[in-house]
């Protein structure tokens, strides 16, 4: 009996250790993380929390979106002098470059470069203080975190329109943009996630990053004062969007094996990003490619779909849901979309029946 109890203890210890994410999951120079967009999953599975859960997502299918993150030596970047503490540069499809400090305690976000037409040199180098952590390691069930960081960007007076300067009832010495980011995470489960081609031991984490921007002016005696009420700040929100959802992290796997993006403030999950090897070979995406025309398109896009459908979803190349068209109209009004590359998913009662890719001019 004692031997059997010892056997159970050894097995239990193995299971627990298999669901602790350590520094072996950190990115290293030369590695690449490839993720595929996926739909057709049961959102009820995401409600499972606690110890030794099984999450079944074997029915999901690839929807055409592919995101690649490359990790290199940050010293090779043109902007390395701005982020001397960084040792890893993360370059991700259609996203700003991120500078990381990676060590045994996790991957720490030093800052990033935001491309912004109209800014001096055409970009903003955002250096965050204090440094914020993407994932604290080791990561395991019960871990929680809540931290806020900020970056400041001084804007020369000559770049500020007179109409704005005249609307601010202060004598201005300096002008700056301030963006605060609040990061929260809560490890709410562990167990095994079942994807179409692979199973992984995982830790389940509820995660959010929320930005808030302010415009501040420096005035004599009082110092920096928030004047956001006098100036519209929406033009900056697109660079650091609110993100939240459920992450599944696995030991010895760089980055999450699955990310379920949630529409902020809701329980709606439109798409997942999963490890490329765990889903790609299971797809028959070529069997459901739908021709769209014209391509490139300006204001109208026509679908060549001969199947019955009741919904069309449009995603950008980063996997963000941009538009939803209800009904079975073969003509889509895309006049409000920005220029770029987009993916279309055609669905019949939540089942993917068609896929296409187009360019908006």
mmCIF file of C-alpha atoms in Angstrom:
data_model
loop_
_atom_site.group_PDB
_atom_site.id
_atom_site.type_symbol
_atom_site.label_atom_id
_atom_site.label_comp_id
_atom_site.label_asym_id
_atom_site.label_seq_id
_atom_site.Cartn_x
_atom_site.Cartn_y
_atom_site.Cartn_z
ATOM 1 C CA UNK A 1 0.000 0.000 0.000
ATOM 2 C CA UNK A 2 2.829 2.361 0.861
ATOM 3 C CA UNK A 3 4.449 1.635 -2.535
ATOM 4 C CA UNK A 4 1.156 2.373 -4.297
ATOM 5 C CA UNK A 5 0.812 5.673 -2.383
ATOM 6 C CA UNK A 6 4.360 6.601 -3.361
ATOM 7 C CA UNK A 7 3.520 5.783 -6.985
ATOM 8 C CA UNK A 8 0.496 8.110 -6.849
ATOM 9 C CA UNK A 9 2.634 10.853 -5.310
ATOM 10 C CA UNK A 10 5.198 10.551 -8.108
ATOM 11 C CA UNK A 11 2.488 10.640 -10.798
ATOM 12 C CA UNK A 12 0.759 13.619 -9.138
ATOM 13 C CA UNK A 13 4.050 15.493 -8.902
ATOM 14 C CA UNK A 14 4.722 14.819 -12.589
ATOM 15 C CA UNK A 15 1.290 16.160 -13.579
ATOM 16 C CA UNK A 16 1.711 19.303 -11.497
ATOM 17 C CA UNK A 17 5.202 19.972 -12.841
ATOM 18 C CA UNK A 18 3.960 19.445 -16.402
ATOM 19 C CA UNK A 19 1.544 22.332 -15.898
ATOM 20 C CA UNK A 20 4.026 24.908 -14.649
ATOM 21 C CA UNK A 21 5.353 27.269 -17.295
ATOM 22 C CA UNK A 22 8.996 28.216 -16.704
ATOM 23 C CA UNK A 23 11.686 30.181 -18.505
ATOM 24 C CA UNK A 24 12.002 27.326 -21.032
ATOM 25 C CA UNK A 25 9.001 28.986 -22.725
ATOM 26 C CA UNK A 26 10.830 32.279 -23.235
ATOM 27 C CA UNK A 27 11.672 33.364 -26.785
ATOM 28 C CA UNK A 28 15.329 33.101 -27.758
ATOM 29 C CA UNK A 29 17.255 34.707 -30.602
ATOM 30 C CA UNK A 30 16.558 32.982 -33.902
ATOM 31 C CA UNK A 31 13.218 31.437 -32.961
ATOM 32 C CA UNK A 32 9.965 31.938 -34.865
ATOM 33 C CA UNK A 33 6.406 31.621 -33.551
ATOM 34 C CA UNK A 34 3.807 30.924 -36.233
ATOM 35 C CA UNK A 35 0.119 31.070 -35.393
ATOM 36 C CA UNK A 36 -2.910 30.256 -37.523
ATOM 37 C CA UNK A 37 -6.319 31.852 -37.237
ATOM 38 C CA UNK A 38 -9.029 29.359 -36.333
ATOM 39 C CA UNK A 39 -12.805 29.344 -35.962
ATOM 40 C CA UNK A 40 -15.485 26.725 -35.352
ATOM 41 C CA UNK A 41 -14.711 26.136 -31.675
ATOM 42 C CA UNK A 42 -17.120 25.623 -28.785
ATOM 43 C CA UNK A 43 -16.958 28.721 -26.572
ATOM 44 C CA UNK A 44 -18.443 26.709 -23.685
ATOM 45 C CA UNK A 45 -15.087 24.963 -23.442
ATOM 46 C CA UNK A 46 -13.544 28.288 -22.412
ATOM 47 C CA UNK A 47 -15.803 28.415 -19.360
ATOM 48 C CA UNK A 48 -14.026 25.403 -17.868
ATOM 49 C CA UNK A 49 -11.655 26.405 -15.078
ATOM 50 C CA UNK A 50 -9.826 24.717 -12.218
ATOM 51 C CA UNK A 51 -7.499 21.758 -11.819
ATOM 52 C CA UNK A 52 -6.829 19.057 -14.453
ATOM 53 C CA UNK A 53 -9.351 20.235 -17.030
ATOM 54 C CA UNK A 54 -9.700 18.984 -20.599
ATOM 55 C CA UNK A 55 -10.405 21.576 -23.278
ATOM 56 C CA UNK A 56 -11.587 20.036 -26.560
ATOM 57 C CA UNK A 57 -11.021 22.193 -29.642
ATOM 58 C CA UNK A 58 -10.420 19.423 -32.167
ATOM 59 C CA UNK A 59 -13.290 20.593 -34.374
ATOM 60 C CA UNK A 60 -11.830 24.034 -35.121
ATOM 61 C CA UNK A 61 -10.626 24.843 -38.632
ATOM 62 C CA UNK A 62 -8.039 27.223 -40.043
ATOM 63 C CA UNK A 63 -9.598 30.409 -41.456
ATOM 64 C CA UNK A 64 -6.653 31.595 -43.537
ATOM 65 C CA UNK A 65 -5.090 34.107 -41.144
ATOM 66 C CA UNK A 66 -1.411 33.476 -40.453
ATOM 67 C CA UNK A 67 0.678 35.509 -38.006
ATOM 68 C CA UNK A 68 4.442 35.162 -37.673
ATOM 69 C CA UNK A 69 6.571 36.506 -34.810
ATOM 70 C CA UNK A 70 10.342 36.522 -35.280
ATOM 71 C CA UNK A 71 12.757 36.957 -32.396
ATOM 72 C CA UNK A 72 16.209 38.441 -32.958
ATOM 73 C CA UNK A 73 18.989 40.282 -31.137
ATOM 74 C CA UNK A 74 17.605 43.729 -30.301
ATOM 75 C CA UNK A 75 21.086 45.217 -30.744
ATOM 76 C CA UNK A 76 20.664 44.724 -34.498
ATOM 77 C CA UNK A 77 17.732 47.167 -34.615
ATOM 78 C CA UNK A 78 17.986 50.770 -35.759
ATOM 79 C CA UNK A 79 16.258 51.737 -32.511
ATOM 80 C CA UNK A 80 18.443 49.706 -30.139
ATOM 81 C CA UNK A 81 19.948 52.836 -28.540
ATOM 82 C CA UNK A 82 16.468 53.828 -27.329
ATOM 83 C CA UNK A 83 16.046 50.495 -25.521
ATOM 84 C CA UNK A 84 19.502 49.602 -24.131
ATOM 85 C CA UNK A 85 18.028 47.215 -21.515
ATOM 86 C CA UNK A 86 16.387 45.045 -24.192
ATOM 87 C CA UNK A 87 17.938 41.776 -25.362
ATOM 88 C CA UNK A 88 15.192 40.469 -27.692
ATOM 89 C CA UNK A 89 13.422 42.181 -30.604
ATOM 90 C CA UNK A 90 9.994 40.793 -31.509
ATOM 91 C CA UNK A 91 8.801 41.490 -35.061
ATOM 92 C CA UNK A 92 5.193 40.411 -35.656
ATOM 93 C CA UNK A 93 3.036 40.493 -38.785
ATOM 94 C CA UNK A 94 1.401 43.919 -39.176
ATOM 95 C CA UNK A 95 2.271 45.010 -35.629
ATOM 96 C CA UNK A 96 4.749 47.433 -34.121
ATOM 97 C CA UNK A 97 8.191 46.111 -33.193
ATOM 98 C CA UNK A 98 8.404 45.175 -29.493
ATOM 99 C CA UNK A 99 11.596 45.339 -27.436
ATOM 100 C CA UNK A 100 11.793 42.750 -24.666
ATOM 101 C CA UNK A 101 14.009 41.968 -21.718
ATOM 102 C CA UNK A 102 13.866 38.187 -21.405
ATOM 103 C CA UNK A 103 15.188 36.388 -18.320
ATOM 104 C CA UNK A 104 14.255 33.641 -15.865
ATOM 105 C CA UNK A 105 11.437 35.727 -14.386
ATOM 106 C CA UNK A 106 9.641 36.149 -17.709
ATOM 107 C CA UNK A 107 9.378 38.302 -20.811
ATOM 108 C CA UNK A 108 9.359 41.991 -19.894
ATOM 109 C CA UNK A 109 8.053 44.676 -22.247
ATOM 110 C CA UNK A 110 10.612 47.500 -22.454
ATOM 111 C CA UNK A 111 8.831 49.395 -25.204
ATOM 112 C CA UNK A 112 8.064 49.573 -28.887
ATOM 113 C CA UNK A 113 8.263 51.641 -32.026
ATOM 114 C CA UNK A 114 4.962 53.040 -33.292
ATOM 115 C CA UNK A 115 4.888 54.148 -36.925
ATOM 116 C CA UNK A 116 2.972 57.433 -37.013
ATOM 117 C CA UNK A 117 2.825 59.630 -40.115
ATOM 118 C CA UNK A 118 3.163 63.263 -39.138
ATOM 119 C CA UNK A 119 5.399 62.631 -36.145
ATOM 120 C CA UNK A 120 9.036 63.769 -36.285
ATOM 121 C CA UNK A 121 10.961 61.069 -38.205
ATOM 122 C CA UNK A 122 7.630 59.304 -38.865
ATOM 123 C CA UNK A 123 7.586 57.221 -35.682
ATOM 124 C CA UNK A 124 7.223 57.281 -31.912
ATOM 125 C CA UNK A 125 9.700 55.326 -29.814
ATOM 126 C CA UNK A 126 7.660 54.339 -26.762
ATOM 127 C CA UNK A 127 9.754 53.536 -23.693
ATOM 128 C CA UNK A 128 7.626 52.192 -20.859
ATOM 129 C CA UNK A 129 8.218 53.046 -17.218
ATOM 130 C CA UNK A 130 8.036 50.998 -15.117
ATOM 131 C CA UNK A 131 8.894 47.979 -17.246
ATOM 132 C CA UNK A 132 5.829 45.756 -17.616
ATOM 133 C CA UNK A 133 5.827 41.955 -17.762
ATOM 134 C CA UNK A 134 3.941 39.963 -20.392
ATOM 135 C CA UNK A 135 4.095 36.755 -18.373
ATOM 136 C CA UNK A 136 5.566 36.324 -14.887
ATOM 137 C CA UNK A 137 7.433 33.045 -14.560
ATOM 138 C CA UNK A 138 7.026 30.450 -13.256
ATOM 139 C CA UNK A 139 3.360 30.590 -14.296
ATOM 140 C CA UNK A 140 0.884 28.234 -12.635
ATOM 141 C CA UNK A 141 -2.701 27.950 -11.413
ATOM 142 C CA UNK A 142 -3.491 30.676 -8.889
ATOM 143 C CA UNK A 143 -1.035 33.290 -10.159
ATOM 144 C CA UNK A 144 -2.461 36.792 -10.536
ATOM 145 C CA UNK A 145 -1.080 40.112 -11.663
ATOM 146 C CA UNK A 146 -2.173 43.737 -12.016
ATOM 147 C CA UNK A 147 0.274 46.398 -13.150
ATOM 148 C CA UNK A 148 0.225 49.769 -14.885
ATOM 149 C CA UNK A 149 2.949 51.342 -16.985
ATOM 150 C CA UNK A 150 3.226 54.563 -18.987
ATOM 151 C CA UNK A 151 5.140 56.141 -21.802
ATOM 152 C CA UNK A 152 5.545 59.816 -22.620
ATOM 153 C CA UNK A 153 6.191 61.426 -25.955
ATOM 154 C CA UNK A 154 7.161 65.089 -26.145
ATOM 155 C CA UNK A 155 5.505 66.837 -29.083
ATOM 156 C CA UNK A 156 7.218 69.965 -30.449
ATOM 157 C CA UNK A 157 5.052 73.068 -30.345
ATOM 158 C CA UNK A 158 5.426 73.610 -34.074
ATOM 159 C CA UNK A 159 3.534 70.370 -34.688
ATOM 160 C CA UNK A 160 0.513 71.570 -32.711
ATOM 161 C CA UNK A 161 -2.146 73.427 -34.750
ATOM 162 C CA UNK A 162 -2.946 76.959 -33.624
ATOM 163 C CA UNK A 163 -6.594 75.964 -33.204
ATOM 164 C CA UNK A 164 -5.556 73.533 -30.445
ATOM 165 C CA UNK A 165 -3.094 75.903 -28.800
ATOM 166 C CA UNK A 166 -5.751 78.619 -28.677
ATOM 167 C CA UNK A 167 -8.288 76.243 -27.097
ATOM 168 C CA UNK A 168 -6.090 75.471 -24.070
ATOM 169 C CA UNK A 169 -6.550 78.078 -21.298
ATOM 170 C CA UNK A 170 -2.956 77.847 -20.024
ATOM 171 C CA UNK A 171 0.414 79.303 -20.845
ATOM 172 C CA UNK A 172 2.190 76.262 -22.282
ATOM 173 C CA UNK A 173 5.864 75.462 -21.806
ATOM 174 C CA UNK A 174 5.791 71.916 -23.203
ATOM 175 C CA UNK A 175 3.330 69.470 -24.692
ATOM 176 C CA UNK A 176 3.331 65.670 -24.468
ATOM 177 C CA UNK A 177 1.288 62.566 -25.151
ATOM 178 C CA UNK A 178 0.916 60.123 -22.275
ATOM 179 C CA UNK A 179 -0.331 56.558 -22.698
ATOM 180 C CA UNK A 180 -1.011 54.399 -19.654
ATOM 181 C CA UNK A 181 -1.380 50.638 -20.078
ATOM 182 C CA UNK A 182 -2.997 48.458 -17.422
ATOM 183 C CA UNK A 183 -2.178 44.760 -17.638
ATOM 184 C CA UNK A 184 -4.096 42.125 -15.706
ATOM 185 C CA UNK A 185 -3.873 38.365 -15.698
ATOM 186 C CA UNK A 186 -5.368 35.564 -13.672
ATOM 187 C CA UNK A 187 -4.350 31.903 -14.014
ATOM 188 C CA UNK A 188 -7.684 30.159 -13.648
ATOM 189 C CA UNK A 189 -7.008 26.596 -14.766
ATOM 190 C CA UNK A 190 -4.612 23.861 -15.776
ATOM 191 C CA UNK A 191 -4.893 20.604 -17.651
ATOM 192 C CA UNK A 192 -4.735 19.517 -21.293
ATOM 193 C CA UNK A 193 -5.832 21.337 -24.430
ATOM 194 C CA UNK A 194 -6.804 19.187 -27.418
ATOM 195 C CA UNK A 195 -6.182 20.875 -30.779
ATOM 196 C CA UNK A 196 -6.807 19.241 -34.188
ATOM 197 C CA UNK A 197 -3.283 17.857 -34.534
ATOM 198 C CA UNK A 198 -1.715 18.045 -31.058
ATOM 199 C CA UNK A 199 -2.462 17.914 -27.343
ATOM 200 C CA UNK A 200 -0.564 20.111 -24.889
ATOM 201 C CA UNK A 201 -0.277 20.310 -21.082
ATOM 202 C CA UNK A 202 -1.296 23.901 -20.346
ATOM 203 C CA UNK A 203 -1.983 26.670 -17.885
ATOM 204 C CA UNK A 204 -5.153 28.675 -18.638
ATOM 205 C CA UNK A 205 -4.916 32.436 -18.197
ATOM 206 C CA UNK A 206 -7.486 35.223 -18.447
ATOM 207 C CA UNK A 207 -5.613 38.244 -19.787
ATOM 208 C CA UNK A 208 -6.175 41.911 -20.663
ATOM 209 C CA UNK A 209 -4.158 44.968 -21.690
ATOM 210 C CA UNK A 210 -6.039 48.262 -21.730
ATOM 211 C CA UNK A 211 -4.598 51.603 -22.873
ATOM 212 C CA UNK A 212 -5.668 55.082 -21.814
ATOM 213 C CA UNK A 213 -4.185 58.150 -23.457
ATOM 214 C CA UNK A 214 -3.883 61.676 -22.184
ATOM 215 C CA UNK A 215 -2.586 64.926 -23.595
ATOM 216 C CA UNK A 216 -0.641 66.929 -21.051
ATOM 217 C CA UNK A 217 0.858 70.410 -21.035
ATOM 218 C CA UNK A 218 3.508 71.753 -18.715
ATOM 219 C CA UNK A 219 2.598 75.067 -17.172
ATOM 220 C CA UNK A 220 4.547 77.291 -14.776
ATOM 221 C CA UNK A 221 4.269 76.365 -11.068
ATOM 222 C CA UNK A 222 1.727 73.540 -11.542
ATOM 223 C CA UNK A 223 3.831 71.259 -13.773
ATOM 224 C CA UNK A 224 2.082 68.732 -16.057
ATOM 225 C CA UNK A 225 -1.701 69.101 -16.441
ATOM 226 C CA UNK A 226 -4.107 66.850 -18.354
ATOM 227 C CA UNK A 227 -5.815 68.816 -21.153
ATOM 228 C CA UNK A 228 -7.408 65.845 -22.947
ATOM 229 C CA UNK A 229 -10.835 67.448 -22.673
ATOM 230 C CA UNK A 230 -9.678 70.149 -25.086
ATOM 231 C CA UNK A 231 -8.174 67.764 -27.662
ATOM 232 C CA UNK A 232 -9.509 64.643 -29.384
ATOM 233 C CA UNK A 233 -7.164 61.685 -28.854
ATOM 234 C CA UNK A 234 -8.708 58.969 -30.963
ATOM 235 C CA UNK A 235 -5.939 59.097 -33.570
ATOM 236 C CA UNK A 236 -3.570 57.336 -31.179
ATOM 237 C CA UNK A 237 -5.833 54.529 -29.999
ATOM 238 C CA UNK A 238 -5.239 52.364 -33.064
ATOM 239 C CA UNK A 239 -1.567 51.878 -32.184
ATOM 240 C CA UNK A 240 -2.229 50.225 -28.812
ATOM 241 C CA UNK A 241 -5.690 48.649 -28.944
ATOM 242 C CA UNK A 242 -7.424 47.060 -25.976
ATOM 243 C CA UNK A 243 -6.801 43.318 -26.003
ATOM 244 C CA UNK A 244 -8.265 40.626 -23.807
ATOM 245 C CA UNK A 245 -9.083 36.959 -23.887
ATOM 246 C CA UNK A 246 -8.017 33.497 -22.771
ATOM 247 C CA UNK A 247 -4.426 32.293 -23.249
ATOM 248 C CA UNK A 248 -3.190 28.730 -22.975
ATOM 249 C CA UNK A 249 0.527 28.487 -22.130
ATOM 250 C CA UNK A 250 2.441 25.229 -22.320
ATOM 251 C CA UNK A 251 5.828 24.294 -20.822
ATOM 252 C CA UNK A 252 8.683 24.304 -23.344
ATOM 253 C CA UNK A 253 6.582 26.072 -25.995
ATOM 254 C CA UNK A 254 7.536 29.605 -26.976
ATOM 255 C CA UNK A 255 4.495 31.831 -26.706
ATOM 256 C CA UNK A 256 0.920 30.627 -26.141
ATOM 257 C CA UNK A 257 -0.253 27.465 -27.917
ATOM 258 C CA UNK A 258 -3.709 29.015 -28.238
ATOM 259 C CA UNK A 259 -5.136 32.516 -27.833
ATOM 260 C CA UNK A 260 -8.886 33.134 -27.829
ATOM 261 C CA UNK A 261 -9.444 36.835 -28.459
ATOM 262 C CA UNK A 262 -12.454 38.258 -26.665
ATOM 263 C CA UNK A 263 -14.391 41.342 -27.729
ATOM 264 C CA UNK A 264 -13.624 43.783 -24.871
ATOM 265 C CA UNK A 265 -16.351 43.933 -22.243
ATOM 266 C CA UNK A 266 -18.212 40.889 -23.572
ATOM 267 C CA UNK A 267 -18.039 37.100 -23.586
ATOM 268 C CA UNK A 268 -17.826 36.986 -27.387
ATOM 269 C CA UNK A 269 -14.942 35.066 -28.958
ATOM 270 C CA UNK A 270 -14.796 35.453 -32.744
ATOM 271 C CA UNK A 271 -11.479 33.849 -33.566
ATOM 272 C CA UNK A 272 -8.581 31.964 -32.039
ATOM 273 C CA UNK A 273 -4.878 31.957 -32.832
ATOM 274 C CA UNK A 274 -3.303 28.546 -32.388
ATOM 275 C CA UNK A 275 0.087 26.970 -32.895
ATOM 276 C CA UNK A 276 0.594 26.472 -36.639
ATOM 277 C CA UNK A 277 1.648 22.830 -36.330
ATOM 278 C CA UNK A 278 -1.409 22.012 -34.212
ATOM 279 C CA UNK A 279 -3.946 22.892 -36.872
ATOM 280 C CA UNK A 280 -2.451 23.565 -40.285
ATOM 281 C CA UNK A 281 -2.154 20.010 -41.608
ATOM 282 C CA UNK A 282 -5.761 19.221 -40.615
ATOM 283 C CA UNK A 283 -7.261 21.890 -42.815
ATOM 284 C CA UNK A 284 -8.924 21.557 -46.162
ATOM 285 C CA UNK A 285 -8.878 25.296 -46.725
ATOM 286 C CA UNK A 286 -8.245 24.875 -50.469
ATOM 287 C CA UNK A 287 -11.592 23.100 -50.787
ATOM 288 C CA UNK A 288 -13.552 26.141 -49.622
ATOM 289 C CA UNK A 289 -11.744 29.054 -51.288
ATOM 290 C CA UNK A 290 -14.287 31.480 -52.743
ATOM 291 C CA UNK A 291 -13.477 33.880 -55.573
ATOM 292 C CA UNK A 292 -14.115 37.543 -54.811
ATOM 293 C CA UNK A 293 -14.076 40.375 -57.359
ATOM 294 C CA UNK A 294 -12.835 42.907 -58.125
ATOM 295 C CA UNK A 295 -9.595 42.225 -56.291
ATOM 296 C CA UNK A 296 -8.138 44.709 -55.411
ATOM 297 C CA UNK A 297 -11.418 46.444 -54.573
ATOM 298 C CA UNK A 298 -12.445 49.988 -53.706
ATOM 299 C CA UNK A 299 -15.964 50.385 -52.270
ATOM 300 C CA UNK A 300 -17.793 47.205 -53.262
ATOM 301 C CA UNK A 301 -16.749 43.563 -53.132
ATOM 302 C CA UNK A 302 -18.718 40.741 -54.779
ATOM 303 C CA UNK A 303 -18.725 37.160 -53.502
ATOM 304 C CA UNK A 304 -18.768 34.226 -55.883
ATOM 305 C CA UNK A 305 -20.318 31.932 -53.280
ATOM 306 C CA UNK A 306 -22.829 29.387 -54.617
ATOM 307 C CA UNK A 307 -23.546 27.880 -51.200
ATOM 308 C CA UNK A 308 -26.222 29.019 -48.748
ATOM 309 C CA UNK A 309 -24.754 31.322 -46.072
ATOM 310 C CA UNK A 310 -26.070 33.742 -43.461
ATOM 311 C CA UNK A 311 -22.997 35.605 -42.232
ATOM 312 C CA UNK A 312 -19.718 37.055 -43.518
ATOM 313 C CA UNK A 313 -16.869 38.089 -41.216
ATOM 314 C CA UNK A 314 -13.923 40.248 -42.265
ATOM 315 C CA UNK A 315 -10.566 40.034 -40.440
ATOM 316 C CA UNK A 316 -7.389 42.050 -40.869
ATOM 317 C CA UNK A 317 -3.961 40.418 -41.229
ATOM 318 C CA UNK A 318 -3.415 40.576 -37.464
ATOM 319 C CA UNK A 319 -6.538 38.474 -36.873
ATOM 320 C CA UNK A 320 -8.740 41.293 -35.593
ATOM 321 C CA UNK A 321 -12.443 41.090 -36.450
ATOM 322 C CA UNK A 322 -13.186 44.222 -38.494
ATOM 323 C CA UNK A 323 -16.715 43.792 -39.864
ATOM 324 C CA UNK A 324 -19.696 41.432 -39.751
ATOM 325 C CA UNK A 325 -22.245 41.254 -42.566
ATOM 326 C CA UNK A 326 -25.476 39.465 -41.669
ATOM 327 C CA UNK A 327 -27.589 37.740 -44.303
ATOM 328 C CA UNK A 328 -26.729 36.261 -47.692
ATOM 329 C CA UNK A 329 -25.980 39.372 -49.743
ATOM 330 C CA UNK A 330 -23.303 38.650 -52.355
ATOM 331 C CA UNK A 331 -22.393 42.361 -52.485
ATOM 332 C CA UNK A 332 -20.402 43.824 -49.578
ATOM 333 C CA UNK A 333 -19.933 47.528 -48.900
ATOM 334 C CA UNK A 334 -16.264 47.864 -47.865
ATOM 335 C CA UNK A 335 -15.982 51.618 -48.347
ATOM 336 C CA UNK A 336 -15.294 52.199 -44.629
ATOM 337 C CA UNK A 337 -12.308 49.819 -44.526
ATOM 338 C CA UNK A 338 -8.794 51.212 -44.485
ATOM 339 C CA UNK A 339 -6.382 50.251 -47.250
ATOM 340 C CA UNK A 340 -4.786 46.863 -46.701
ATOM 341 C CA UNK A 341 -5.132 43.087 -46.888
ATOM 342 C CA UNK A 342 -8.202 41.343 -45.432
ATOM 343 C CA UNK A 343 -9.571 37.833 -44.973
ATOM 344 C CA UNK A 344 -13.223 36.883 -45.473
ATOM 345 C CA UNK A 345 -14.914 34.003 -43.667
ATOM 346 C CA UNK A 346 -18.295 32.916 -45.060
ATOM 347 C CA UNK A 347 -20.414 31.027 -42.545
ATOM 348 C CA UNK A 348 -23.635 29.065 -42.477
ATOM 349 C CA UNK A 349 -25.049 28.877 -38.954
ATOM 350 C CA UNK A 350 -21.575 29.373 -37.414
ATOM 351 C CA UNK A 351 -19.925 26.764 -39.682
ATOM 352 C CA UNK A 352 -17.154 27.945 -42.023
ATOM 353 C CA UNK A 353 -18.153 27.141 -45.611
ATOM 354 C CA UNK A 354 -16.083 29.661 -47.546
ATOM 355 C CA UNK A 355 -12.846 31.600 -47.334
ATOM 356 C CA UNK A 356 -11.267 34.379 -49.368
ATOM 357 C CA UNK A 357 -8.603 37.062 -49.260
ATOM 358 C CA UNK A 358 -8.775 40.518 -50.826
ATOM 359 C CA UNK A 359 -6.959 43.838 -51.022
ATOM 360 C CA UNK A 360 -8.723 47.104 -50.226
ATOM 361 C CA UNK A 361 -7.394 49.986 -52.330
#
